[in-house]
Every structure is written in C-alpha cells, then in structure tokens.
PDB file of C-alpha atoms in Angstrom:
ATOM      1  CA  MET A1397       0.000   0.000   0.000  1.00 57.00           C
ATOM      2  CA  THR A1398       1.322   3.448  -0.912  1.00 62.00           C
ATOM      3  CA  ARG A1399       1.595   5.888   1.962  1.00 69.00           C
ATOM      4  CA  ARG A1400       0.154   9.292   1.314  1.00 69.00           C
ATOM      5  CA  PRO A1401       1.943  12.377   2.650  1.00 70.00           C
ATOM      6  CA  ALA A1402       0.692  13.664   5.987  1.00 72.00           C
ATOM      7  CA  PRO A1403      -0.424  17.255   6.400  1.00 76.00           C
ATOM      8  CA  ARG A1404       2.363  19.536   7.581  1.00 81.00           C
ATOM      9  CA  SER A1405       1.674  22.272  10.123  1.00 83.00           C
ATOM     10  CA  LEU A1406       2.654  25.762   9.071  1.00 86.00           C
ATOM     11  CA  SER A1407       4.806  28.008  11.238  1.00 91.00           C
ATOM     12  CA  ASP A1408       3.368  31.165  12.748  1.00 94.00           C
ATOM     13  CA  ALA A1409       5.351  33.217  10.207  1.00 95.00           C
ATOM     14  CA  ALA A1410       4.027  31.135   7.291  1.00 92.00           C
ATOM     15  CA  LEU A1411       0.466  31.447   8.577  1.00 95.00           C
ATOM     16  CA  SER A1412       0.835  35.203   8.969  1.00 96.00           C
ATOM     17  CA  SER A1413       2.243  35.413   5.454  1.00 94.00           C
ATOM     18  CA  LEU A1414      -0.681  33.422   4.059  1.00 94.00           C
ATOM     19  CA  LEU A1415      -3.136  35.788   5.796  1.00 96.00           C
ATOM     20  CA  GLY A1416      -1.295  38.730   4.282  1.00 95.00           C
ATOM     21  CA  GLN A1417      -1.354  37.293   0.756  1.00 93.00           C
ATOM     22  CA  GLN A1418      -5.096  36.712   0.665  1.00 92.00           C
ATOM     23  CA  GLN A1419      -7.901  39.239   0.834  1.00 91.00           C
ATOM     24  CA  PHE A1420     -10.962  36.974   1.096  1.00 95.00           C
ATOM     25  CA  GLY A1421     -11.772  34.517   3.851  1.00 97.00           C
ATOM     26  CA  THR A1422     -14.687  32.906   5.655  1.00 98.00           C
ATOM     27  CA  LEU A1423     -15.600  34.528   8.956  1.00 98.00           C
ATOM     28  CA  ALA A1424     -17.252  32.244  11.499  1.00 98.00           C
ATOM     29  CA  THR A1425     -19.387  33.722  14.272  1.00 98.00           C
ATOM     30  CA  MET A1426     -21.695  31.938  16.708  1.00 97.00           C
ATOM     31  CA  LYS A1427     -25.475  31.936  16.389  1.00 96.00           C
ATOM     32  CA  ARG A1428     -27.574  32.011  19.540  1.00 94.00           C
ATOM     33  CA  SER A1429     -28.190  28.263  18.968  1.00 95.00           C
ATOM     34  CA  GLY A1430     -24.439  27.588  19.152  1.00 94.00           C
ATOM     35  CA  HIS A1431     -24.222  26.732  15.467  1.00 96.00           C
ATOM     36  CA  PRO A1432     -21.658  28.580  13.350  1.00 97.00           C
ATOM     37  CA  HIS A1433     -22.644  31.389  11.026  1.00 98.00           C
ATOM     38  CA  LEU A1434     -20.271  31.566   8.045  1.00 98.00           C
ATOM     39  CA  THR A1435     -19.827  34.447   5.665  1.00 97.00           C
ATOM     40  CA  THR A1436     -17.234  35.275   3.025  1.00 97.00           C
ATOM     41  CA  MET A1437     -15.543  38.574   3.820  1.00 97.00           C
ATOM     42  CA  VAL A1438     -12.884  40.880   2.451  1.00 95.00           C
ATOM     43  CA  TYR A1439     -10.383  41.567   5.211  1.00 97.00           C
ATOM     44  CA  SER A1440      -7.115  43.308   6.005  1.00 96.00           C
ATOM     45  CA  TRP A1441      -4.400  41.734   8.168  1.00 97.00           C
ATOM     46  CA  ASP A1442      -2.113  43.693  10.475  1.00 96.00           C
ATOM     47  CA  PRO A1443       0.614  41.183  11.406  1.00 97.00           C
ATOM     48  CA  GLU A1444       2.336  43.436  13.953  1.00 97.00           C
ATOM     49  CA  ALA A1445      -0.853  44.064  15.937  1.00 97.00           C
ATOM     50  CA  ARG A1446      -2.230  40.590  15.065  1.00 98.00           C
ATOM     51  CA  ILE A1447      -5.570  42.105  14.134  1.00 98.00           C
ATOM     52  CA  VAL A1448      -7.830  41.178  11.227  1.00 98.00           C
ATOM     53  CA  ARG A1449     -10.148  44.006  10.199  1.00 98.00           C
ATOM     54  CA  PHE A1450     -13.432  43.710   8.330  1.00 98.00           C
ATOM     55  CA  SER A1451     -15.824  46.354   7.026  1.00 97.00           C
ATOM     56  CA  THR A1452     -19.539  45.680   7.310  1.00 98.00           C
ATOM     57  CA  THR A1453     -22.793  47.464   8.064  1.00 98.00           C
ATOM     58  CA  ALA A1454     -24.244  47.814  11.549  1.00 97.00           C
ATOM     59  CA  ASP A1455     -27.405  45.862  10.672  1.00 97.00           C
ATOM     60  CA  ARG A1456     -25.692  42.597   9.667  1.00 97.00           C
ATOM     61  CA  VAL A1457     -26.369  39.390  11.580  1.00 97.00           C
ATOM     62  CA  LYS A1458     -22.653  38.807  12.179  1.00 98.00           C
ATOM     63  CA  VAL A1459     -22.498  42.115  14.068  1.00 98.00           C
ATOM     64  CA  GLN A1460     -25.326  40.995  16.354  1.00 97.00           C
ATOM     65  CA  HIS A1461     -23.555  37.662  16.907  1.00 98.00           C
ATOM     66  CA  LEU A1462     -20.243  39.315  17.784  1.00 98.00           C
ATOM     67  CA  ARG A1463     -21.813  41.806  20.155  1.00 97.00           C
ATOM     68  CA  ARG A1464     -23.421  38.896  22.005  1.00 97.00           C
ATOM     69  CA  ASN A1465     -20.424  36.514  21.779  1.00 97.00           C
ATOM     70  CA  PRO A1466     -17.129  38.016  20.547  1.00 98.00           C
ATOM     71  CA  ARG A1467     -15.417  34.697  19.779  1.00 98.00           C
ATOM     72  CA  ALA A1468     -14.792  34.282  16.056  1.00 98.00           C
ATOM     73  CA  ALA A1469     -12.529  32.625  13.519  1.00 98.00           C
ATOM     74  CA  LEU A1470     -11.370  33.451  10.013  1.00 98.00           C
ATOM     75  CA  HIS A1471     -10.583  30.601   7.600  1.00 98.00           C
ATOM     76  CA  VAL A1472      -8.341  31.544   4.677  1.00 97.00           C
ATOM     77  CA  PRO A1473      -7.507  29.140   1.853  1.00 94.00           C
ATOM     78  CA  GLY A1474      -3.939  28.785   0.697  1.00 89.00           C
ATOM     79  CA  GLY A1475      -2.805  28.677  -2.900  1.00 80.00           C
ATOM     80  CA  ASP A1476      -4.474  25.309  -3.448  1.00 78.00           C
ATOM     81  CA  VAL A1477      -7.178  23.175  -1.841  1.00 77.00           C
ATOM     82  CA  TRP A1478      -4.598  21.434   0.346  1.00 81.00           C
ATOM     83  CA  SER A1479      -3.529  24.391   2.472  1.00 89.00           C
ATOM     84  CA  PHE A1480      -5.249  26.850   4.787  1.00 94.00           C
ATOM     85  CA  ALA A1481      -4.848  29.169   7.752  1.00 96.00           C
ATOM     86  CA  VAL A1482      -7.257  29.872  10.583  1.00 97.00           C
ATOM     87  CA  ALA A1483      -7.092  32.951  12.804  1.00 98.00           C
ATOM     88  CA  GLU A1484      -9.044  32.690  16.069  1.00 98.00           C
ATOM     89  CA  GLY A1485      -9.718  35.297  18.687  1.00 98.00           C
ATOM     90  CA  GLU A1486     -12.163  37.772  20.110  1.00 98.00           C
ATOM     91  CA  ALA A1487     -13.708  40.505  18.037  1.00 98.00           C
ATOM     92  CA  VAL A1488     -14.677  44.043  18.880  1.00 98.00           C
ATOM     93  CA  VAL A1489     -17.237  45.863  16.752  1.00 98.00           C
ATOM     94  CA  SER A1490     -16.808  49.616  16.450  1.00 98.00           C
ATOM     95  CA  GLU A1491     -19.635  52.086  16.574  1.00 98.00           C
ATOM     96  CA  SER A1492     -20.956  53.170  13.182  1.00 98.00           C
ATOM     97  CA  THR A1493     -19.178  55.962  11.389  1.00 98.00           C
ATOM     98  CA  THR A1494     -21.501  58.963  11.867  1.00 98.00           C
ATOM     99  CA  VAL A1495     -19.574  61.949  10.540  1.00 97.00           C
ATOM    100  CA  PRO A1496     -17.593  61.838   7.288  1.00 97.00           C
ATOM    101  CA  GLY A1497     -13.928  61.604   8.243  1.00 95.00           C
ATOM    102  CA  ASP A1498     -14.440  60.512  11.860  1.00 97.00           C
ATOM    103  CA  ALA A1499     -12.080  57.948  13.386  1.00 98.00           C
ATOM    104  CA  VAL A1500     -14.122  54.938  12.244  1.00 98.00           C
ATOM    105  CA  GLY A1501     -14.449  56.337   8.731  1.00 97.00           C
ATOM    106  CA  ARG A1502     -10.693  56.950   8.550  1.00 96.00           C
ATOM    107  CA  GLU A1503      -9.992  53.413   9.786  1.00 97.00           C
ATOM    108  CA  LEU A1504     -12.324  52.029   7.107  1.00 96.00           C
ATOM    109  CA  LEU A1505     -10.545  54.123   4.481  1.00 94.00           C
ATOM    110  CA  GLU A1506      -7.137  52.854   5.656  1.00 93.00           C
ATOM    111  CA  MET A1507      -8.315  49.277   5.147  1.00 93.00           C
ATOM    112  CA  ILE A1508      -8.598  49.855   1.396  1.00 88.00           C
ATOM    113  CA  PRO A1509      -5.361  48.986  -0.415  1.00 83.00           C
ATOM    114  CA  GLU A1510      -3.612  52.052  -1.830  1.00 82.00           C
ATOM    115  CA  ALA A1511      -4.259  50.955  -5.421  1.00 81.00           C
ATOM    116  CA  GLY A1512      -7.997  50.635  -4.742  1.00 82.00           C
ATOM    117  CA  ARG A1513      -8.529  53.979  -3.033  1.00 85.00           C
ATOM    118  CA  PRO A1514     -11.030  56.275  -4.724  1.00 86.00           C
ATOM    119  CA  ASP A1515     -10.059  59.630  -6.167  1.00 88.00           C
ATOM    120  CA  ASP A1516     -12.868  61.280  -4.192  1.00 91.00           C
ATOM    121  CA  GLU A1517     -12.222  60.195  -0.618  1.00 93.00           C
ATOM    122  CA  ALA A1518     -14.748  62.709   0.731  1.00 94.00           C
ATOM    123  CA  ALA A1519     -17.539  61.079  -1.283  1.00 95.00           C
ATOM    124  CA  LEU A1520     -16.518  57.647  -0.016  1.00 94.00           C
ATOM    125  CA  LEU A1521     -16.487  58.849   3.603  1.00 96.00           C
ATOM    126  CA  GLU A1522     -20.030  60.190   3.123  1.00 97.00           C
ATOM    127  CA  GLU A1523     -21.089  56.862   1.609  1.00 96.00           C
ATOM    128  CA  LEU A1524     -19.666  54.979   4.613  1.00 96.00           C
ATOM    129  CA  VAL A1525     -21.803  57.122   6.948  1.00 98.00           C
ATOM    130  CA  ALA A1526     -24.932  56.565   4.820  1.00 98.00           C
ATOM    131  CA  GLU A1527     -24.315  52.788   4.902  1.00 97.00           C
ATOM    132  CA  ARG A1528     -23.758  52.823   8.706  1.00 98.00           C
ATOM    133  CA  ARG A1529     -20.402  51.065   8.289  1.00 98.00           C
ATOM    134  CA  VAL A1530     -18.553  49.581  11.244  1.00 98.00           C
ATOM    135  CA  VAL A1531     -15.145  47.956  11.691  1.00 98.00           C
ATOM    136  CA  ILE A1532     -14.884  44.453  13.096  1.00 98.00           C
ATOM    137  CA  ARG A1533     -11.463  44.012  14.726  1.00 98.00           C
ATOM    138  CA  LEU A1534     -10.553  40.378  15.348  1.00 98.00           C
ATOM    139  CA  LYS A1535      -7.671  40.250  17.842  1.00 98.00           C
ATOM    140  CA  VAL A1536      -5.926  37.013  16.900  1.00 98.00           C
ATOM    141  CA  ASP A1537      -4.717  34.892  19.791  1.00 97.00           C
ATOM    142  CA  ARG A1538      -4.303  31.640  17.859  1.00 97.00           C
ATOM    143  CA  LEU A1539      -3.139  30.876  14.328  1.00 97.00           C
ATOM    144  CA  TYR A1540      -3.125  27.379  12.905  1.00 96.00           C
ATOM    145  CA  GLY A1541      -3.196  25.681   9.544  1.00 95.00           C
ATOM    146  CA  THR A1542      -1.614  23.057   7.386  1.00 90.00           C
ATOM    147  CA  VAL A1543      -0.324  22.298   3.947  1.00 85.00           C
ATOM    148  CA  LEU A1544      -0.483  18.922   2.248  1.00 76.00           C
ATOM    149  CA  ASN A1545       2.169  18.423  -0.430  1.00 68.00           C
ATOM    150  CA  ILE A1546       0.565  16.361  -3.162  1.00 63.00           C
ATOM    151  CA  ASP A1547       2.058  16.163  -6.631  1.00 59.00           C
ATOM    152  CA  GLY A1548      -0.201  15.966  -9.667  1.00 48.00           C
TER     153      GLY A1548
END
C-alpha cells in the first residue's frame, strides 16, 4: 500500500504570510443556537498588531452575533485546496461611522489597499456614513493551519 503524505503544520510566520497574501476569507461567528454562522468577507491583516479588520454594516447578523459573543474565527484558503490558515480570537465591533472623516471612517478608508482607493475620498467617507459602516477588529490569539504536499 502506498503511503500518502501527511499534512504539515505551518509556522506562525508562514500562517501570517498566508493571511497577508489573501484578501478573502470565511468569517465564522456563533449563532444564539451555538451553530456557526459563516460568511465570506474581504479583510485586512495587520501582522504586527495581530488584528484582522473587516468592514460591514451595523445591521448585519454577524455584528449581532459578535456583540453577544465576541469569539470568532477566520478561515483563509492557501494557494491550493490542500492548504489553509485559521485565525481565532475575540472581536470588537466599532460604533458606526456617523460623521464623514471621523475615526471609524478613517480606519475604514485605511483598510482599502492604496491601489484601490477612490479619487474622491470625501464622497466615499459620506457613503460609509450613509451605509452605517462599522469595523470588526478580530484580535488574533491563535493561528493554525496546514499544507499537504501532493504532486499531480
């Protein structure tokens, strides 16, 4: 019988790098029933602070979940179906941005990669207020993941 390769754990540095290379992941929050609520999210990773940031609107179910139970996880796929990273921790949800250019609005703006920033930042800041945008900050206290080296 041929032995298949075993999954290999990734180092903290490799996991952090994988989080930094991706921009989409699946955020898991907890429903009142205890079942997971999963949603695909765009995120930004701050490796020095070990914080994952997400932009969403104040009326989303995930915001209600996190305000009730701040434990959450982000699953990020690697470059193939055989690798992944998970960032676990507790999340804090900001208040909604209420005035164009307030601290929450500026934080939301900073989350946009430089190449994707709009020419009219003032218009975007107004749009963020109209949408009642918030920042979810997931403070990561555990990173884990694996890679499985399979040829062909």
